[in-house]
Structures are given as structure tokens and as C-alpha cells.
Amino acid sequence: MGEVQVPADALWLAQTQRAVENFPISGRGLEPAHIKALALIKGRPHR
């Protein structure tokens, strides 16, 4: 699939970054409450 650049402060990894770049549907990001909920469910990835 090749390399992909993920922002250093991102709470996601390469697969999600590819989706963000490949499917810019609305131009809107996730709501902060949604991001917090996902972080609680999944836990912050360790790098």
C-alpha cells in the first residue's frame, strides 16, 4: 500500500489516514465528542 504520513498528534494510524485522504466526502471532521468517545473505546495507540 505504500507509506503514508500521519500527523504526530493524530490519534489514528495509517489505515485511517488513508481513508481520510481517499474519501473526502464532506470536508467536515469528526466532532470532538465523537473523537473522545472513540479514544475511550479503543484506547490511544502506543507508538
mmCIF file of C-alpha atoms in Angstrom:
data_model
loop_
_atom_site.group_PDB
_atom_site.id
_atom_site.type_symbol
_atom_site.label_atom_id
_atom_site.label_comp_id
_atom_site.label_asym_id
_atom_site.label_seq_id
_atom_site.Cartn_x
_atom_site.Cartn_y
_atom_site.Cartn_z
ATOM 1 C CA MET A 1 0.000 0.000 0.000
ATOM 2 C CA GLY A 2 2.979 2.290 0.418
ATOM 3 C CA GLU A 3 3.939 4.774 3.055
ATOM 4 C CA VAL A 4 1.530 7.373 4.368
ATOM 5 C CA GLN A 5 2.246 10.408 6.537
ATOM 6 C CA VAL A 6 0.229 10.569 9.757
ATOM 7 C CA PRO A 7 0.367 13.781 11.814
ATOM 8 C CA ALA A 8 2.412 13.354 15.008
ATOM 9 C CA ASP A 9 -0.513 14.446 17.186
ATOM 10 C CA ALA A 10 -3.047 12.191 15.421
ATOM 11 C CA LEU A 11 -4.975 9.646 17.466
ATOM 12 C CA TRP A 12 -5.167 7.310 14.469
ATOM 13 C CA LEU A 13 -2.797 5.257 12.398
ATOM 14 C CA ALA A 14 -2.049 4.734 8.695
ATOM 15 C CA GLN A 15 -5.260 2.907 7.701
ATOM 16 C CA THR A 16 -7.468 5.739 8.958
ATOM 17 C CA GLN A 17 -5.199 8.349 7.373
ATOM 18 C CA ARG A 18 -5.586 6.621 4.013
ATOM 19 C CA ALA A 19 -9.365 6.710 4.395
ATOM 20 C CA VAL A 20 -9.251 10.413 5.286
ATOM 21 C CA GLU A 21 -7.224 11.135 2.153
ATOM 22 C CA ASN A 22 -9.178 8.842 -0.185
ATOM 23 C CA PHE A 23 -12.729 9.704 0.877
ATOM 24 C CA PRO A 24 -13.029 13.469 1.478
ATOM 25 C CA ILE A 25 -16.837 13.336 1.441
ATOM 26 C CA SER A 26 -17.973 16.435 3.301
ATOM 27 C CA GLY A 27 -14.821 18.276 4.286
ATOM 28 C CA ARG A 28 -16.023 18.184 7.882
ATOM 29 C CA GLY A 29 -14.032 16.485 10.572
ATOM 30 C CA LEU A 30 -15.348 14.431 13.432
ATOM 31 C CA GLU A 31 -16.950 16.238 16.315
ATOM 32 C CA PRO A 32 -14.680 16.483 19.396
ATOM 33 C CA ALA A 33 -17.151 14.432 21.464
ATOM 34 C CA HIS A 34 -17.036 11.638 18.875
ATOM 35 C CA ILE A 35 -13.236 11.617 18.894
ATOM 36 C CA LYS A 36 -13.171 11.449 22.701
ATOM 37 C CA ALA A 37 -15.681 8.584 22.689
ATOM 38 C CA LEU A 38 -13.635 6.618 20.154
ATOM 39 C CA ALA A 39 -10.473 7.218 22.179
ATOM 40 C CA LEU A 40 -12.170 5.885 25.308
ATOM 41 C CA ILE A 41 -13.438 2.808 23.489
ATOM 42 C CA LYS A 42 -10.258 1.971 21.605
ATOM 43 C CA GLY A 43 -7.597 3.498 23.810
ATOM 44 C CA ARG A 44 -4.818 5.680 22.473
ATOM 45 C CA PRO A 45 -2.452 3.687 20.250
ATOM 46 C CA HIS A 46 1.063 3.329 21.575
ATOM 47 C CA ARG A 47 3.864 4.383 19.242
#
